[in-house]
Amino acid sequence: MSKDQIVAAICEQATHMLPAELTAESAHDFLQHIRTLAREEDHARLVAQIYAEAAVSPALAALVQRQLEDLRQAVAALLPHRKSADAERVAEVFVALCHAYTQQLAVRGDPDPAPYTAALMAIIECDEGAAGHRGFRKTPACPTPASRCGVAATGAQRIQGSMASQMPLHTSLT
């Protein structure tokens, strides 16, 4: 198997790992699966190396760009209740945030997925407000399933103190 084939196989894994629907529990489980791969197979460091190589290799960059586009399309398809352009914007940020979590796993070791789940849910649950203004709901769902959440509270309370709690409640996505 060539290096490009190995990289292609690794890149394709993310699309196949996506949940069937985007809920707080499935997003948490998705990030937990990424965390497990990082622990058991050093997957996050391998992905970091692939991205570093893609920065200087046009052929590898094209492969990674195709994989990212496939992943964004798969995420957008999980948002059938959204207008196409809105689903694409949400998918863009969803993929970027998951990639950021993977990079944190590669560099920091074993960060908790809960703040990332909260941020993903804030993005997914974005409402379209008055006059087409898109903003975050004031009380997003708890990012961690109740069975795993030490705080039986709303998402806004759960993510207090995290970077997500510092986001304005009506941040424009356009």
C-alpha atoms as an extended CHARMM CRD file, in Angstrom:
* protein
*
       174  EXT
         1         1  MET       CA              0.0000000000        0.0000000000        0.0000000000  PROA      1               0.0000000000
         2         2  SER       CA              1.4000000000        3.4010000000       -1.0070000000  PROA      2               0.0000000000
         3         3  LYS       CA              1.6950000000        6.4030000000        1.2930000000  PROA      3               0.0000000000
         4         4  ASP       CA             -1.1250000000        8.1660000000       -0.5970000000  PROA      4               0.0000000000
         5         5  GLN       CA             -3.3920000000        5.1190000000       -0.2110000000  PROA      5               0.0000000000
         6         6  ILE       CA             -2.6990000000        4.9990000000        3.5260000000  PROA      6               0.0000000000
         7         7  VAL       CA             -3.4180000000        8.7120000000        3.8590000000  PROA      7               0.0000000000
         8         8  ALA       CA             -6.6120000000        8.3600000000        1.7910000000  PROA      8               0.0000000000
         9         9  ALA       CA             -7.8110000000        5.5110000000        4.0200000000  PROA      9               0.0000000000
        10        10  ILE       CA             -7.1190000000        7.5380000000        7.1720000000  PROA      10              0.0000000000
        11        11  CYS       CA             -8.8680000000       10.6090000000        5.7520000000  PROA      11              0.0000000000
        12        12  GLU       CA            -11.9490000000        8.5890000000        4.7680000000  PROA      12              0.0000000000
        13        13  GLN       CA            -12.4020000000        7.2780000000        8.3220000000  PROA      13              0.0000000000
        14        14  ALA       CA            -13.8830000000       10.5500000000        9.5890000000  PROA      14              0.0000000000
        15        15  THR       CA            -16.7780000000       10.5070000000        7.1320000000  PROA      15              0.0000000000
        16        16  HSD       CA            -17.6210000000        6.9110000000        8.0440000000  PROA      16              0.0000000000
        17        17  MET       CA            -17.5420000000        7.7070000000       11.7860000000  PROA      17              0.0000000000
        18        18  LEU       CA            -20.2120000000       10.4180000000       11.5970000000  PROA      18              0.0000000000
        19        19  PRO       CA            -23.3810000000        9.6790000000       13.5640000000  PROA      19              0.0000000000
        20        20  ALA       CA            -26.7020000000        9.1030000000       11.7970000000  PROA      20              0.0000000000
        21        21  GLU       CA            -28.1170000000       12.2760000000       13.3710000000  PROA      21              0.0000000000
        22        22  LEU       CA            -26.7040000000       15.3090000000       15.1460000000  PROA      22              0.0000000000
        23        23  THR       CA            -27.8570000000       15.3160000000       18.7570000000  PROA      23              0.0000000000
        24        24  ALA       CA            -25.9750000000       16.2250000000       21.9230000000  PROA      24              0.0000000000
        25        25  GLU       CA            -25.4660000000       12.5500000000       22.6890000000  PROA      25              0.0000000000
        26        26  SER       CA            -24.3370000000       11.5880000000       19.1770000000  PROA      26              0.0000000000
        27        27  ALA       CA            -21.9700000000       14.5880000000       18.9500000000  PROA      27              0.0000000000
        28        28  HSD       CA            -20.4830000000       13.6610000000       22.3390000000  PROA      28              0.0000000000
        29        29  ASP       CA            -20.1370000000       10.0230000000       21.2590000000  PROA      29              0.0000000000
        30        30  PHE       CA            -18.4920000000       11.1000000000       17.9760000000  PROA      30              0.0000000000
        31        31  LEU       CA            -15.9120000000       13.2000000000       19.8250000000  PROA      31              0.0000000000
        32        32  GLN       CA            -15.4210000000       10.4280000000       22.3700000000  PROA      32              0.0000000000
        33        33  HSD       CA            -14.6970000000        8.0160000000       19.4980000000  PROA      33              0.0000000000
        34        34  ILE       CA            -12.1040000000       10.4560000000       18.1170000000  PROA      34              0.0000000000
        35        35  ARG       CA            -10.6240000000       10.6550000000       21.6300000000  PROA      35              0.0000000000
        36        36  THR       CA            -10.4640000000        6.8500000000       21.8680000000  PROA      36              0.0000000000
        37        37  LEU       CA             -8.6910000000        6.6190000000       18.4940000000  PROA      37              0.0000000000
        38        38  ALA       CA             -6.1900000000        9.2050000000       19.7140000000  PROA      38              0.0000000000
        39        39  ARG       CA             -5.4990000000        7.2120000000       22.8730000000  PROA      39              0.0000000000
        40        40  GLU       CA             -5.3730000000        3.7330000000       21.3910000000  PROA      40              0.0000000000
        41        41  GLU       CA             -4.0140000000        4.2930000000       17.8850000000  PROA      41              0.0000000000
        42        42  ASP       CA             -2.2680000000        7.6840000000       18.1010000000  PROA      42              0.0000000000
        43        43  HSD       CA             -4.7220000000        8.7680000000       15.3980000000  PROA      43              0.0000000000
        44        44  ALA       CA             -4.6910000000       12.4850000000       16.3000000000  PROA      44              0.0000000000
        45        45  ARG       CA             -0.9240000000       12.7670000000       15.9170000000  PROA      45              0.0000000000
        46        46  LEU       CA             -1.0890000000       10.9620000000       12.5940000000  PROA      46              0.0000000000
        47        47  VAL       CA             -3.7670000000       13.3970000000       11.3710000000  PROA      47              0.0000000000
        48        48  ALA       CA             -1.6210000000       16.3420000000       12.5350000000  PROA      48              0.0000000000
        49        49  GLN       CA              1.3060000000       14.9520000000       10.5360000000  PROA      49              0.0000000000
        50        50  ILE       CA             -0.8910000000       14.5040000000        7.4600000000  PROA      50              0.0000000000
        51        51  TYR       CA             -2.0820000000       18.1240000000        7.6690000000  PROA      51              0.0000000000
        52        52  ALA       CA              1.4860000000       19.3770000000        8.1450000000  PROA      52              0.0000000000
        53        53  GLU       CA              2.6050000000       17.4360000000        5.0800000000  PROA      53              0.0000000000
        54        54  ALA       CA             -0.4330000000       18.6660000000        3.1110000000  PROA      54              0.0000000000
        55        55  ALA       CA              0.7040000000       22.2360000000        3.7480000000  PROA      55              0.0000000000
        56        56  VAL       CA              3.7830000000       21.6160000000        1.5750000000  PROA      56              0.0000000000
        57        57  SER       CA              2.5360000000       18.8880000000       -0.7810000000  PROA      57              0.0000000000
        58        58  PRO       CA              0.0000000000       20.0030000000       -3.4080000000  PROA      58              0.0000000000
        59        59  ALA       CA             -1.0000000000       16.4000000000       -4.1750000000  PROA      59              0.0000000000
        60        60  LEU       CA             -1.6420000000       15.6050000000       -0.5190000000  PROA      60              0.0000000000
        61        61  ALA       CA             -3.3900000000       18.9570000000       -0.0420000000  PROA      61              0.0000000000
        62        62  ALA       CA             -5.7850000000       18.0590000000       -2.8690000000  PROA      62              0.0000000000
        63        63  LEU       CA             -6.5260000000       14.7160000000       -1.2160000000  PROA      63              0.0000000000
        64        64  VAL       CA             -7.1620000000       16.3500000000        2.1690000000  PROA      64              0.0000000000
        65        65  GLN       CA             -9.3250000000       19.0540000000        0.5770000000  PROA      65              0.0000000000
        66        66  ARG       CA            -11.4670000000       16.3680000000       -1.1090000000  PROA      66              0.0000000000
        67        67  GLN       CA            -11.8310000000       14.5550000000        2.1980000000  PROA      67              0.0000000000
        68        68  LEU       CA            -12.8320000000       17.7510000000        3.9900000000  PROA      68              0.0000000000
        69        69  GLU       CA            -15.3970000000       18.5330000000        1.2810000000  PROA      69              0.0000000000
        70        70  ASP       CA            -16.8420000000       14.9990000000        1.6010000000  PROA      70              0.0000000000
        71        71  LEU       CA            -17.0290000000       15.4430000000        5.3630000000  PROA      71              0.0000000000
        72        72  ARG       CA            -18.7360000000       18.8450000000        5.0670000000  PROA      72              0.0000000000
        73        73  GLN       CA            -21.2660000000       17.3920000000        2.6050000000  PROA      73              0.0000000000
        74        74  ALA       CA            -21.9630000000       14.4680000000        4.9470000000  PROA      74              0.0000000000
        75        75  VAL       CA            -22.5350000000       16.8340000000        7.8860000000  PROA      75              0.0000000000
        76        76  ALA       CA            -24.7630000000       19.1250000000        5.7890000000  PROA      76              0.0000000000
        77        77  ALA       CA            -26.8280000000       16.0690000000        4.8020000000  PROA      77              0.0000000000
        78        78  LEU       CA            -27.4870000000       15.4830000000        8.5130000000  PROA      78              0.0000000000
        79        79  LEU       CA            -29.2210000000       18.8840000000        8.6360000000  PROA      79              0.0000000000
        80        80  PRO       CA            -32.2100000000       18.3620000000        6.2990000000  PROA      80              0.0000000000
        81        81  HSD       CA            -34.3120000000       20.9240000000        8.1900000000  PROA      81              0.0000000000
        82        82  ARG       CA            -31.8680000000       23.6730000000        7.1810000000  PROA      82              0.0000000000
        83        83  LYS       CA            -31.6810000000       25.6530000000        3.9710000000  PROA      83              0.0000000000
        84        84  SER       CA            -28.7930000000       24.4000000000        1.8380000000  PROA      84              0.0000000000
        85        85  ALA       CA            -26.5620000000       27.4690000000        2.3150000000  PROA      85              0.0000000000
        86        86  ASP       CA            -27.1960000000       27.4680000000        6.0730000000  PROA      86              0.0000000000
        87        87  ALA       CA            -26.4530000000       23.7330000000        6.3360000000  PROA      87              0.0000000000
        88        88  GLU       CA            -23.2060000000       24.2890000000        4.4330000000  PROA      88              0.0000000000
        89        89  ARG       CA            -22.1460000000       27.0690000000        6.8450000000  PROA      89              0.0000000000
        90        90  VAL       CA            -22.9550000000       24.9170000000        9.8650000000  PROA      90              0.0000000000
        91        91  ALA       CA            -21.0930000000       21.9740000000        8.3040000000  PROA      91              0.0000000000
        92        92  GLU       CA            -18.0380000000       24.1610000000        7.6340000000  PROA      92              0.0000000000
        93        93  VAL       CA            -17.8050000000       25.1870000000       11.2860000000  PROA      93              0.0000000000
        94        94  PHE       CA            -18.6860000000       21.6920000000       12.5740000000  PROA      94              0.0000000000
        95        95  VAL       CA            -15.8000000000       20.1570000000       10.6060000000  PROA      95              0.0000000000
        96        96  ALA       CA            -13.4000000000       22.9260000000       11.6670000000  PROA      96              0.0000000000
        97        97  LEU       CA            -14.2870000000       22.4670000000       15.3390000000  PROA      97              0.0000000000
        98        98  CYS       CA            -13.8650000000       18.6820000000       15.1340000000  PROA      98              0.0000000000
        99        99  HSD       CA            -10.5000000000       19.2070000000       13.4530000000  PROA      99              0.0000000000
       100       100  ALA       CA             -9.5090000000       21.6250000000       16.2310000000  PROA      100             0.0000000000
       101       101  TYR       CA            -10.4290000000       18.9840000000       18.8120000000  PROA      101             0.0000000000
       102       102  THR       CA             -8.2790000000       16.4350000000       16.9670000000  PROA      102             0.0000000000
       103       103  GLN       CA             -5.3530000000       18.8750000000       16.9780000000  PROA      103             0.0000000000
       104       104  GLN       CA             -5.8280000000       19.4790000000       20.7090000000  PROA      104             0.0000000000
       105       105  LEU       CA             -5.7320000000       15.7170000000       21.2510000000  PROA      105             0.0000000000
       106       106  ALA       CA             -2.4680000000       15.5560000000       19.3070000000  PROA      106             0.0000000000
       107       107  VAL       CA             -0.8250000000       18.3840000000       21.2370000000  PROA      107             0.0000000000
       108       108  ARG       CA             -2.4350000000       18.4740000000       24.6910000000  PROA      108             0.0000000000
       109       109  GLY       CA             -2.9930000000       14.7940000000       25.2670000000  PROA      109             0.0000000000
       110       110  ASP       CA             -6.5120000000       14.0660000000       26.4300000000  PROA      110             0.0000000000
       111       111  PRO       CA             -8.8110000000       17.1180000000       26.6090000000  PROA      111             0.0000000000
       112       112  ASP       CA            -12.3960000000       16.5920000000       27.7360000000  PROA      112             0.0000000000
       113       113  PRO       CA            -14.8350000000       16.5640000000       24.7910000000  PROA      113             0.0000000000
       114       114  ALA       CA            -17.6340000000       18.2730000000       26.7930000000  PROA      114             0.0000000000
       115       115  PRO       CA            -16.7470000000       21.9000000000       25.8860000000  PROA      115             0.0000000000
       116       116  TYR       CA            -16.3720000000       20.8950000000       22.2360000000  PROA      116             0.0000000000
       117       117  THR       CA            -19.7250000000       19.1120000000       22.3450000000  PROA      117             0.0000000000
       118       118  ALA       CA            -21.2960000000       22.2520000000       23.8240000000  PROA      118             0.0000000000
       119       119  ALA       CA            -19.8300000000       24.3850000000       21.0530000000  PROA      119             0.0000000000
       120       120  LEU       CA            -20.9750000000       21.9220000000       18.3720000000  PROA      120             0.0000000000
       121       121  MET       CA            -24.5030000000       21.9260000000       19.7700000000  PROA      121             0.0000000000
       122       122  ALA       CA            -24.5540000000       25.7350000000       19.9140000000  PROA      122             0.0000000000
       123       123  ILE       CA            -23.6740000000       25.7420000000       16.2200000000  PROA      123             0.0000000000
       124       124  ILE       CA            -26.1450000000       22.9950000000       15.2880000000  PROA      124             0.0000000000
       125       125  GLU       CA            -28.9800000000       24.5220000000       17.3000000000  PROA      125             0.0000000000
       126       126  CYS       CA            -28.5050000000       28.0000000000       15.8720000000  PROA      126             0.0000000000
       127       127  ASP       CA            -31.9140000000       29.6030000000       15.3180000000  PROA      127             0.0000000000
       128       128  GLU       CA            -32.9710000000       31.9360000000       12.5900000000  PROA      128             0.0000000000
       129       129  GLY       CA            -34.2580000000       34.9740000000       14.4430000000  PROA      129             0.0000000000
       130       130  ALA       CA            -36.1700000000       38.0820000000       13.5040000000  PROA      130             0.0000000000
       131       131  ALA       CA            -35.5310000000       39.6170000000       10.0930000000  PROA      131             0.0000000000
       132       132  GLY       CA            -33.3060000000       36.7180000000        9.0520000000  PROA      132             0.0000000000
       133       133  HSD       CA            -30.7690000000       37.3540000000       11.8380000000  PROA      133             0.0000000000
       134       134  ARG       CA            -29.1280000000       34.1190000000       12.8120000000  PROA      134             0.0000000000
       135       135  GLY       CA            -28.1400000000       33.7770000000       16.4450000000  PROA      135             0.0000000000
       136       136  PHE       CA            -27.5260000000       31.2370000000       19.1440000000  PROA      136             0.0000000000
       137       137  ARG       CA            -30.4060000000       30.0880000000       21.2970000000  PROA      137             0.0000000000
       138       138  LYS       CA            -30.3350000000       31.4720000000       24.8060000000  PROA      138             0.0000000000
       139       139  THR       CA            -30.7110000000       28.0040000000       26.3280000000  PROA      139             0.0000000000
       140       140  PRO       CA            -29.1130000000       25.3000000000       24.1620000000  PROA      140             0.0000000000
       141       141  ALA       CA            -29.5660000000       21.6780000000       25.1040000000  PROA      141             0.0000000000
       142       142  CYS       CA            -27.1210000000       20.1880000000       27.5890000000  PROA      142             0.0000000000
       143       143  PRO       CA            -24.0870000000       19.0310000000       25.5790000000  PROA      143             0.0000000000
       144       144  THR       CA            -23.6360000000       15.8980000000       27.6350000000  PROA      144             0.0000000000
       145       145  PRO       CA            -26.3560000000       13.2780000000       27.9940000000  PROA      145             0.0000000000
       146       146  ALA       CA            -28.0390000000       13.4240000000       31.4230000000  PROA      146             0.0000000000
       147       147  SER       CA            -26.6620000000       10.0080000000       32.2890000000  PROA      147             0.0000000000
       148       148  ARG       CA            -23.1220000000       11.3990000000       31.9850000000  PROA      148             0.0000000000
       149       149  CYS       CA            -23.7020000000       14.9970000000       33.0370000000  PROA      149             0.0000000000
       150       150  GLY       CA            -22.7790000000       15.9870000000       36.5760000000  PROA      150             0.0000000000
       151       151  VAL       CA            -24.8660000000       19.1200000000       36.2120000000  PROA      151             0.0000000000
       152       152  ALA       CA            -28.5580000000       18.6260000000       35.4800000000  PROA      152             0.0000000000
       153       153  ALA       CA            -28.8890000000       22.0140000000       33.8360000000  PROA      153             0.0000000000
       154       154  THR       CA            -29.3500000000       23.7810000000       30.5420000000  PROA      154             0.0000000000
       155       155  GLY       CA            -26.5040000000       23.8940000000       28.0690000000  PROA      155             0.0000000000
       156       156  ALA       CA            -25.8580000000       27.5370000000       28.9410000000  PROA      156             0.0000000000
       157       157  GLN       CA            -25.2750000000       26.5890000000       32.5780000000  PROA      157             0.0000000000
       158       158  ARG       CA            -23.2580000000       23.4930000000       31.6200000000  PROA      158             0.0000000000
       159       159  ILE       CA            -20.7770000000       25.4600000000       29.5580000000  PROA      159             0.0000000000
       160       160  GLN       CA            -20.2940000000       28.3570000000       31.9840000000  PROA      160             0.0000000000
       161       161  GLY       CA            -16.6340000000       29.1590000000       32.2660000000  PROA      161             0.0000000000
       162       162  SER       CA            -15.7900000000       27.6180000000       28.9080000000  PROA      162             0.0000000000
       163       163  MET       CA            -14.9730000000       29.6710000000       25.8290000000  PROA      163             0.0000000000
       164       164  ALA       CA            -18.4420000000       28.8930000000       24.4770000000  PROA      164             0.0000000000
       165       165  SER       CA            -20.0260000000       30.8030000000       27.3680000000  PROA      165             0.0000000000
       166       166  GLN       CA            -18.1110000000       33.9060000000       26.2860000000  PROA      166             0.0000000000
       167       167  MET       CA            -19.8070000000       33.9360000000       22.8720000000  PROA      167             0.0000000000
       168       168  PRO       CA            -22.4720000000       36.5980000000       22.4160000000  PROA      168             0.0000000000
       169       169  LEU       CA            -25.9590000000       35.1260000000       22.3650000000  PROA      169             0.0000000000
       170       170  HSD       CA            -26.7280000000       36.6170000000       18.9590000000  PROA      170             0.0000000000
       171       171  THR       CA            -23.5110000000       36.1690000000       17.0150000000  PROA      171             0.0000000000
       172       172  SER       CA            -24.1180000000       36.4850000000       13.2940000000  PROA      172             0.0000000000
       173       173  LEU       CA            -23.2380000000       33.4610000000       11.2040000000  PROA      173             0.0000000000
       174       174  THR       CA            -23.4470000000       35.3460000000        7.9290000000  PROA      174             0.0000000000
